[in-house]
XYZ file of N, CA and C in Angstrom:
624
model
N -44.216 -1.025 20.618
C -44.167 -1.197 19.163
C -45.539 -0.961 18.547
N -46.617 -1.184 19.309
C -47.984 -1.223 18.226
C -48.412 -0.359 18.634
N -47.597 0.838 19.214
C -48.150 2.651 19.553
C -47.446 3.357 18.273
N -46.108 2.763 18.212
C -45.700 3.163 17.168
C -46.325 2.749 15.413
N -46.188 1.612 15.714
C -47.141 0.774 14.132
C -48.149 1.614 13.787
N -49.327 1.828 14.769
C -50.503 2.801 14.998
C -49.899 4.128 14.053
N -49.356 4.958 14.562
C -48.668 5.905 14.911
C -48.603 6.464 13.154
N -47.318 5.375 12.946
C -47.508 5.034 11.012
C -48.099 5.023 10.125
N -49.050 3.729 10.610
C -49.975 3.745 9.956
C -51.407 5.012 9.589
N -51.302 4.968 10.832
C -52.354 6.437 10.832
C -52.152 7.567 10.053
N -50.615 7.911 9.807
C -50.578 9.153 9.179
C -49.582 10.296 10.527
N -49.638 9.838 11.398
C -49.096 10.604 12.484
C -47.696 11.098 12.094
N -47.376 10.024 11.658
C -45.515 10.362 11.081
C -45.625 10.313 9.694
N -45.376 11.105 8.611
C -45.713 11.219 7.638
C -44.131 10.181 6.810
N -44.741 9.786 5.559
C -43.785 9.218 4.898
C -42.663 10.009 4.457
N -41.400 9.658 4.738
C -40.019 9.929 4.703
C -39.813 10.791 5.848
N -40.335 10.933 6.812
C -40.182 11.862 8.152
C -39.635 10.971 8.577
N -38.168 11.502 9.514
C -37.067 10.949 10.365
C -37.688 10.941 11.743
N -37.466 9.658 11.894
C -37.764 9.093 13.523
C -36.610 8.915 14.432
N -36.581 10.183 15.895
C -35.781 10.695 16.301
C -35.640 9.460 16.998
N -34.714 8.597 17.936
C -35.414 7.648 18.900
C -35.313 8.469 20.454
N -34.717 9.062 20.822
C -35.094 10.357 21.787
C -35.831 11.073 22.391
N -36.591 11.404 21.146
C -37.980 12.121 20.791
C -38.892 10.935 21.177
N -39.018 9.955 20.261
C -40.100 8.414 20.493
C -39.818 8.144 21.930
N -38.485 8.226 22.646
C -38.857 7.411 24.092
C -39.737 8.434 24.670
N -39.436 9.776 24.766
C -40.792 10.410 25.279
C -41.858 10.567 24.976
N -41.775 10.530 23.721
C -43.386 10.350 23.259
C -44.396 8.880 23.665
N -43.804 7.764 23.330
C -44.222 6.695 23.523
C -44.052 6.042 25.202
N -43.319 6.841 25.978
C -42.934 6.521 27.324
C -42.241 5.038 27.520
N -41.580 4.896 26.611
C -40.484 3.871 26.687
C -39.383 3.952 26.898
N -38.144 3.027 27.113
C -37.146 2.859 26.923
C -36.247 3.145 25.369
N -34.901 3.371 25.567
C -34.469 3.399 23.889
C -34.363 2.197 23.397
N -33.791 1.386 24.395
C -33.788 -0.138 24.077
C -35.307 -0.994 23.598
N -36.258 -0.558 23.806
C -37.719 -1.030 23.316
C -37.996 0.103 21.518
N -37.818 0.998 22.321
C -38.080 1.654 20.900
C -36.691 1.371 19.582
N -35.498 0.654 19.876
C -34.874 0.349 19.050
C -35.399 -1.012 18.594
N -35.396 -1.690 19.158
C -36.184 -3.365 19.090
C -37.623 -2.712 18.324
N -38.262 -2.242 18.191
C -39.662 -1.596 17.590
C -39.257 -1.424 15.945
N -38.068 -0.736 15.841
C -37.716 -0.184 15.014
C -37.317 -1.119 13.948
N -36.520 -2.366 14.410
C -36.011 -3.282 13.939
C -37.097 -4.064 13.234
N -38.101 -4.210 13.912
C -39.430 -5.254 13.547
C -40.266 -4.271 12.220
N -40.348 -2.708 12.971
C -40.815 -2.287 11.739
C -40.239 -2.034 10.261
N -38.813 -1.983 10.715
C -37.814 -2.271 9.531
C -38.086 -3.806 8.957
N -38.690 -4.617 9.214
C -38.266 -5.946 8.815
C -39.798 -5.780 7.620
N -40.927 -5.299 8.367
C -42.179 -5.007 7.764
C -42.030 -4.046 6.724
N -40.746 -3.593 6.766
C -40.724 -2.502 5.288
C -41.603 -1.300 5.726
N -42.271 -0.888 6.868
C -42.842 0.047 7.793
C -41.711 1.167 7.424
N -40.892 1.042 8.182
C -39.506 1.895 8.151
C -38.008 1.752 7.306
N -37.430 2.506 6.718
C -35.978 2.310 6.123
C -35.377 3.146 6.967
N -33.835 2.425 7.291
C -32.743 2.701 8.578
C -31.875 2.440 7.530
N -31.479 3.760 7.075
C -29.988 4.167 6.807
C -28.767 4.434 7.531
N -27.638 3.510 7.163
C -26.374 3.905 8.057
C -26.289 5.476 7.609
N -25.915 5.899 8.640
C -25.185 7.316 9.449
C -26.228 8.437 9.022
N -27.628 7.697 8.580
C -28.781 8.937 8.559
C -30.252 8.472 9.581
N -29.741 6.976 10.212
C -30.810 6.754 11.481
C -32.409 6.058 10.238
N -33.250 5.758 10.992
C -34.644 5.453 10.587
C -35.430 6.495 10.002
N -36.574 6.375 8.983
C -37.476 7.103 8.376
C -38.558 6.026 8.367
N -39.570 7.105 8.408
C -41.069 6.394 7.877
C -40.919 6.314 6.610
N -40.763 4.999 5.744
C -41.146 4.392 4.431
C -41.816 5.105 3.800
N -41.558 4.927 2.591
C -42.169 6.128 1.161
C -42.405 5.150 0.168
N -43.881 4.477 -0.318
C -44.571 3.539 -0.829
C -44.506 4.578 -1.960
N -44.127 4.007 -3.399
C -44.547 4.942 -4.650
C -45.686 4.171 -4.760
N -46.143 4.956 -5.989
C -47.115 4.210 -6.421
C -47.138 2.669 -7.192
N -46.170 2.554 -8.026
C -45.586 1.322 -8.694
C -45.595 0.367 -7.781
N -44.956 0.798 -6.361
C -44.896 -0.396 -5.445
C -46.590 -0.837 -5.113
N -47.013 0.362 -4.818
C -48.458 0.010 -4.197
C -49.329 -1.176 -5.254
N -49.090 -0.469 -6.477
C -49.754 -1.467 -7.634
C -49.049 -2.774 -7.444
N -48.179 -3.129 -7.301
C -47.673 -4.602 -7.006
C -48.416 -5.057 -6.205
N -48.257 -4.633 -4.979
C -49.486 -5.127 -3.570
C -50.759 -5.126 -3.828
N -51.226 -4.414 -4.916
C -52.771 -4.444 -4.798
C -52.913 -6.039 -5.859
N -51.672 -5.564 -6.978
C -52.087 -7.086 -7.907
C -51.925 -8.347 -6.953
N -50.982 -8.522 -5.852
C -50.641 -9.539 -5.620
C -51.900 -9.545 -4.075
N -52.417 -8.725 -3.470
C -53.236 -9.092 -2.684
C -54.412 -9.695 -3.598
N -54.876 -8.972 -4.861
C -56.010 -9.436 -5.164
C -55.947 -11.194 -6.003
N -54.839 -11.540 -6.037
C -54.378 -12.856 -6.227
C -54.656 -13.711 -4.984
N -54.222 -13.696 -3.899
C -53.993 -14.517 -3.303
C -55.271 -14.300 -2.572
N -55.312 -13.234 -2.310
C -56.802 -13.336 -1.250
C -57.790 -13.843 -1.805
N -58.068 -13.650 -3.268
C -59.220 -14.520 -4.404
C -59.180 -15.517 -4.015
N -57.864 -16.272 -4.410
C -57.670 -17.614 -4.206
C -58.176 -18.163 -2.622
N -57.599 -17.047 -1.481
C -57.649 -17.478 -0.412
C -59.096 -17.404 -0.083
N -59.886 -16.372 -0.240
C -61.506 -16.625 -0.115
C -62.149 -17.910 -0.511
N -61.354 -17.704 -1.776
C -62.286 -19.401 -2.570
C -61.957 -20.572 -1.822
N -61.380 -21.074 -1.544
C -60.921 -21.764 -0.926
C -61.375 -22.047 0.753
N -61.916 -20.938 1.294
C -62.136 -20.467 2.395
C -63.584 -21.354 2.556
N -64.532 -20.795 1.257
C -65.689 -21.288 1.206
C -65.981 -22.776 0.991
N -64.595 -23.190 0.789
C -64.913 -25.004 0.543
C -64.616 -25.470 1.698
N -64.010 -24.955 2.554
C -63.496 -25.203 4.245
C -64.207 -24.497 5.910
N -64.810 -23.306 5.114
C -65.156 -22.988 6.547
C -66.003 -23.843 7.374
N -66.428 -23.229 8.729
C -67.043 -23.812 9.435
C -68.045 -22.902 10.070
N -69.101 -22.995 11.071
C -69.876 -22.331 10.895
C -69.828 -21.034 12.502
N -68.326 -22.080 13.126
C -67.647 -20.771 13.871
C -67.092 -19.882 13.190
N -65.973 -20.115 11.853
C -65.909 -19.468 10.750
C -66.734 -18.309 10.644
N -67.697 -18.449 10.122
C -68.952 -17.575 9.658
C -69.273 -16.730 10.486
N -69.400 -17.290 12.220
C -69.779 -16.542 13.627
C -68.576 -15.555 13.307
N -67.473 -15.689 13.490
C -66.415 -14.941 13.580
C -65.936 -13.647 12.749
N -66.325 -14.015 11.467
C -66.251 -12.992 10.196
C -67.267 -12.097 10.731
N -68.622 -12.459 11.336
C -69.999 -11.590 11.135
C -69.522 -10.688 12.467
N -69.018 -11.053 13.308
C -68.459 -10.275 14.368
C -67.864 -9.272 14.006
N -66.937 -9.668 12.911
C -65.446 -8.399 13.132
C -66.512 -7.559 11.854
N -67.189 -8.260 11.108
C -67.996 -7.290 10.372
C -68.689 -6.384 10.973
N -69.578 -6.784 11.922
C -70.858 -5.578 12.978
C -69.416 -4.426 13.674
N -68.134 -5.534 14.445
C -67.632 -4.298 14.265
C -66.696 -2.966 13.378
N -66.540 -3.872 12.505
C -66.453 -3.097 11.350
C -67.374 -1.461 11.160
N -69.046 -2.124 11.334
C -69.882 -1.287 11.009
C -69.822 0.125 12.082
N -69.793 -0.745 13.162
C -69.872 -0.025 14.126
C -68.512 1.188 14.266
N -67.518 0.464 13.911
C -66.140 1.617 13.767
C -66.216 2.938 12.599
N -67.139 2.200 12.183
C -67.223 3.157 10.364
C -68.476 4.330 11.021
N -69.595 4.087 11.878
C -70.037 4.877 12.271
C -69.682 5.776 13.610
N -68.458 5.190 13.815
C -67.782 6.187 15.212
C -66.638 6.612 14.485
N -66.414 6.431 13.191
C -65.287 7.244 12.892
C -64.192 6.507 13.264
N -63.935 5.453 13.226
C -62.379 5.288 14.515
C -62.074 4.722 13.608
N -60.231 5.295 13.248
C -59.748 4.435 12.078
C -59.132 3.631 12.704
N -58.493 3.027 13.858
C -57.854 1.964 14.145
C -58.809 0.625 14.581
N -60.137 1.038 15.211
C -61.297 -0.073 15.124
C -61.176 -0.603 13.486
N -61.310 0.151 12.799
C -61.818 -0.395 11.196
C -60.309 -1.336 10.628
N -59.177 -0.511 11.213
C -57.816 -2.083 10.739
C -58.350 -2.930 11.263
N -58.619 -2.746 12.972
C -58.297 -4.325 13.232
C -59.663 -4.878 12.911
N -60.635 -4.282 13.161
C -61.890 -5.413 12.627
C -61.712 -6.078 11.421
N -61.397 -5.401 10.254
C -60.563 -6.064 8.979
C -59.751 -7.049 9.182
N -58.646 -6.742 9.782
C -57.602 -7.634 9.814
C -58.073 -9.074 10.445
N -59.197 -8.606 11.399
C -59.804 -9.870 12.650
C -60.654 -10.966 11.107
N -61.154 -9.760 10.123
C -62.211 -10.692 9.013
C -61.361 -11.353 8.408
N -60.314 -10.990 8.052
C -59.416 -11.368 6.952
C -58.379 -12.928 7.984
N -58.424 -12.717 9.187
C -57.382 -13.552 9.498
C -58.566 -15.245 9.561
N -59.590 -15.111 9.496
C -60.060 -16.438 9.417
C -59.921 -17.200 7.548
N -59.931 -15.585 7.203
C -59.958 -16.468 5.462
C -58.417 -17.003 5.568
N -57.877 -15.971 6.010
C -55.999 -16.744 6.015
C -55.771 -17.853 7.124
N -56.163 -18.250 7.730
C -56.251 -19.351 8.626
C -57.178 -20.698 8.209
N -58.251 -20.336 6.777
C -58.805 -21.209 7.068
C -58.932 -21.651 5.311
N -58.101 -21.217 4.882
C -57.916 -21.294 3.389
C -57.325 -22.566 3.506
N -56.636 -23.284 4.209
C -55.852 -24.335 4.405
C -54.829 -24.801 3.667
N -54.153 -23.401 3.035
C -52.438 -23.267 2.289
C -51.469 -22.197 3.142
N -50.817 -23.406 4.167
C -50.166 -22.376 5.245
C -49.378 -21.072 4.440
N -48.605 -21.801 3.017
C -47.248 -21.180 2.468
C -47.928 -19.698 2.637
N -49.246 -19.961 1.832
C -50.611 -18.257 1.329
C -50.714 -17.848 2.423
N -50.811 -18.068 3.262
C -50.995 -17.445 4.932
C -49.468 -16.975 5.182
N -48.795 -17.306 5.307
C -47.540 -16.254 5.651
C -47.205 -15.129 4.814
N -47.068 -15.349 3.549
C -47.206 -14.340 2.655
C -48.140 -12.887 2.644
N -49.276 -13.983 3.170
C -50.290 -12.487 3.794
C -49.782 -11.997 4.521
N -49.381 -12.781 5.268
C -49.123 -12.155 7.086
C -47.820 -11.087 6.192
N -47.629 -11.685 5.961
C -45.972 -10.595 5.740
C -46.183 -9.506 4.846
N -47.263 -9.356 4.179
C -47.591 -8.544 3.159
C -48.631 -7.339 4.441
N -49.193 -7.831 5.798
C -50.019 -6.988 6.550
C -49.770 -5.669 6.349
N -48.694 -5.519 6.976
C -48.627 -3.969 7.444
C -48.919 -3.223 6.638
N -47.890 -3.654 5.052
C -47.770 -2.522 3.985
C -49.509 -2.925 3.745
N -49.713 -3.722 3.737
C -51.671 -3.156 3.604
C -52.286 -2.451 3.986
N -51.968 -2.754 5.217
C -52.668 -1.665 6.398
C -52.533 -0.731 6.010
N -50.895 -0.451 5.593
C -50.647 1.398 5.393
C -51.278 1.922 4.654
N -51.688 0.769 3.472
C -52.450 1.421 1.997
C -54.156 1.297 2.539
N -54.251 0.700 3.303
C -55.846 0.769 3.870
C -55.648 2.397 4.745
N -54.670 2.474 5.347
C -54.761 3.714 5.897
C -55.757 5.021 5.262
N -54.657 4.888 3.918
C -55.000 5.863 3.119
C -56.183 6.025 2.271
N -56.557 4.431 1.743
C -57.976 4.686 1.054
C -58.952 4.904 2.214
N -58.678 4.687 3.160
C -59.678 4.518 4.599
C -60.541 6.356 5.089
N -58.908 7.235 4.383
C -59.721 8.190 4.860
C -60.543 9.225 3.948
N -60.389 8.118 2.967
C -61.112 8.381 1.563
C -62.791 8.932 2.183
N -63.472 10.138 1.689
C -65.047 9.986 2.110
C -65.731 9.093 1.405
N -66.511 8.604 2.202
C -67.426 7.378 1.187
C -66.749 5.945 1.425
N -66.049 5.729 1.350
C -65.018 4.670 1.280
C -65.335 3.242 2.479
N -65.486 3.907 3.202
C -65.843 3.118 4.585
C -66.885 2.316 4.450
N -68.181 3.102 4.021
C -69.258 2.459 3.679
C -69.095 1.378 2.355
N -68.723 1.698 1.132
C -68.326 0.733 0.366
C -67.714 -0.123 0.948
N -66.503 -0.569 1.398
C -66.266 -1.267 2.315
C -66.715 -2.314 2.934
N -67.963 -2.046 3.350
C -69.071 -2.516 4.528
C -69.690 -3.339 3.401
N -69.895 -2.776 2.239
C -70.296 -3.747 1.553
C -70.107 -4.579 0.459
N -68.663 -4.333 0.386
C -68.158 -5.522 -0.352
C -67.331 -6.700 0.509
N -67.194 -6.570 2.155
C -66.626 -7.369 2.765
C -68.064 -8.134 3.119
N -69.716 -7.555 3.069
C -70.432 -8.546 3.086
C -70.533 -9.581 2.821
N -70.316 -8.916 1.250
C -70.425 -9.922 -0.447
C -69.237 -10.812 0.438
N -68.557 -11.129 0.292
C -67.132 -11.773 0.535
C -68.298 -12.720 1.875
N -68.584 -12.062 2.797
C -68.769 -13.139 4.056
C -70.230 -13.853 3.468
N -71.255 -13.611 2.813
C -72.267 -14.106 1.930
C -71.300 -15.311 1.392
N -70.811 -15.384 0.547
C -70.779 -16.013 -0.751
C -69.191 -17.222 0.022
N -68.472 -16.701 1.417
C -68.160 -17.854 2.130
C -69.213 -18.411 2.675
N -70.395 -18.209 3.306
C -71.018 -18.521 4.271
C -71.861 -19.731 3.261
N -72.254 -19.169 1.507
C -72.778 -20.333 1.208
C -71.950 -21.308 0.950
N -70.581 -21.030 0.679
C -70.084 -22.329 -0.045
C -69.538 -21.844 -1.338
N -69.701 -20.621 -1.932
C -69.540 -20.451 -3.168
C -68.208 -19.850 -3.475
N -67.301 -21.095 -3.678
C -65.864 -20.662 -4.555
C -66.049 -19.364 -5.157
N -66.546 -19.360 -6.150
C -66.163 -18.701 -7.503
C -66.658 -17.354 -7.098
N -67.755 -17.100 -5.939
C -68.419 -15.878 -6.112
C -67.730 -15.317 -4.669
N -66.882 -15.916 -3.901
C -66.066 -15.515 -2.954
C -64.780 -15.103 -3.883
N -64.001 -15.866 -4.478
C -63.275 -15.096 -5.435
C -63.115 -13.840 -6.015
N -64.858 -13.864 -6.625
C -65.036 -12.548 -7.182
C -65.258 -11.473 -6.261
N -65.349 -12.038 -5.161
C -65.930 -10.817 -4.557
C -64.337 -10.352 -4.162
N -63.882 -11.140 -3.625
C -62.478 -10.565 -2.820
C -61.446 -9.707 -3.414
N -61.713 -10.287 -4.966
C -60.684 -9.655 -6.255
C -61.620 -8.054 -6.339
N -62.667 -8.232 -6.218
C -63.301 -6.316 -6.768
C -63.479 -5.617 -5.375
N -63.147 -6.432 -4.350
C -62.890 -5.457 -2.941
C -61.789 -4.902 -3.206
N -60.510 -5.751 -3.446
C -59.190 -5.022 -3.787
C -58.769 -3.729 -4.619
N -59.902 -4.627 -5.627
C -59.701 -3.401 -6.931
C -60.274 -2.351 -6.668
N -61.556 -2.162 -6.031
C -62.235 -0.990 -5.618
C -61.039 0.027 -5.038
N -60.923 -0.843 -4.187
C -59.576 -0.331 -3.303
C -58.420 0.624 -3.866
N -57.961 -0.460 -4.586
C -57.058 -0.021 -5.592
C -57.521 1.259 -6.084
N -58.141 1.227 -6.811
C -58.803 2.441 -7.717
C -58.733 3.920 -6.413
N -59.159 3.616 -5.979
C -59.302 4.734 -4.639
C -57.610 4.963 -4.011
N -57.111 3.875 -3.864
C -55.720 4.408 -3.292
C -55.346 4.946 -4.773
N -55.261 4.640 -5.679
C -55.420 5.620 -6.987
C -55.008 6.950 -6.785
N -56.230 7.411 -6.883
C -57.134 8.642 -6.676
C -56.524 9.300 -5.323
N -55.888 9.261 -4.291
C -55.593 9.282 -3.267
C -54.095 9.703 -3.463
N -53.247 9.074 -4.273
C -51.583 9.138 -4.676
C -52.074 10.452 -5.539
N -52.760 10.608 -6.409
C -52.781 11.458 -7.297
C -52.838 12.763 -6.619
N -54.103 12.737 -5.664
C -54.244 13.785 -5.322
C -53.158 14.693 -4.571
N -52.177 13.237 -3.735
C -51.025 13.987 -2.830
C -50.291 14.334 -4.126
N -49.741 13.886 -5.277
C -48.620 14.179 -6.224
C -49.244 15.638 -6.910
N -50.409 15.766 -7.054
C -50.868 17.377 -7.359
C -50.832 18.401 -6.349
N -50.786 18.127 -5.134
C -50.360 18.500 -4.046
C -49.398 18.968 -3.664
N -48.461 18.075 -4.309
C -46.946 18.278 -3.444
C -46.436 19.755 -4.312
């Protein structure tokens, strides 16, 4: 399943491209029975839509949808940063600065699947340590379709490096303690974001 997730996310299978499961057991060197169970989970993540008597597709995010996710990540993760900074701890802090260096380090080898998960590794202490389980599942369940949209601003040029430094701001302003300026920071990481997956839809819709 997380050859396939990869796979998605990356761009490998393009959105609304039909996923043979035939084709996937050889490609992925699985079983059909694993790659159907795969399918199911990524269907549940909204990854994939499985139409009766037309089989699975890779998901087709408009833009309208994407703007929902960006308003509602930059909600909760605000909240969830701020919050972060009245609770962390100073393994907390060890932990963020980790997935940050490797962050850095992925952004200078190029590797777009280092740069999800180092993200995802920064982001899972603010959602673990925000201490509002309900906001933590919601993230969790909101991941993937992030990821997918990180996919895309990710292979934005320039992008990476911005990045690097607005997830600083964010680990700064937990590390002092500061609600309000962890907030801010987390809300104009998004939006940056936003703006760029923007710019990114546009360019494929002039494209197409």
């Amino acid at each position: 399943m997380r050859l396939l997730r990869e796979a998605i996310l990356s761009g490998h299978f393009r959105p609304g491209e039909k996923l043979i499961e035939a084709k996937l057991c050889s490609q992925m060197g699985v079983s059909r029975t694993s790659i159907r169970e795969a399918l199911r989970v990524l269907a549940a993540e909204k990854l994939i839509t499985i139409v009766p008597n037309k089989g699975p597709s890779v998901a087709e995010v408009s833009w309208a949808e994407a703007e929902g996710i960006y308003h509602l990540r930059a909600l909760l993760e605000g909240e969830a940063a701020a919050l972060t900074a009245g609770n962390r701890t100073d393994d907390d802090i060890a932990t963020m600065a980790a997935a940050l260096a490797r962050f850095r380090d992925a952004v200078e080898q190029q590797d777009w699947a280092a740069r999800i998960s180092a993200t995802a590794d920064f982001y899972e202490v603010i959602i673990a340590r925000c201490g509002n389980p309900v906001m933590g599942d919601v993230l969790h369940g909101l991941l993937s379709r992030i990821n997918f949209l990180r996919g895309k601003t990710m292979a934005s040029p320039g992008r990476a490096k911005h990045s690097v430094r607005e997830l600083e701001q964010i680990h700064a302003a937990i590390a002092k303690g500061d609600a309000r300026a962890a907030r801010a920071a987390a809300v104009s990481h998004v939006q940056a974001a936003q703006t760029e997956a923007r710019d990114v839809y546009l360019a494929m819709n002039a494209a197409a």
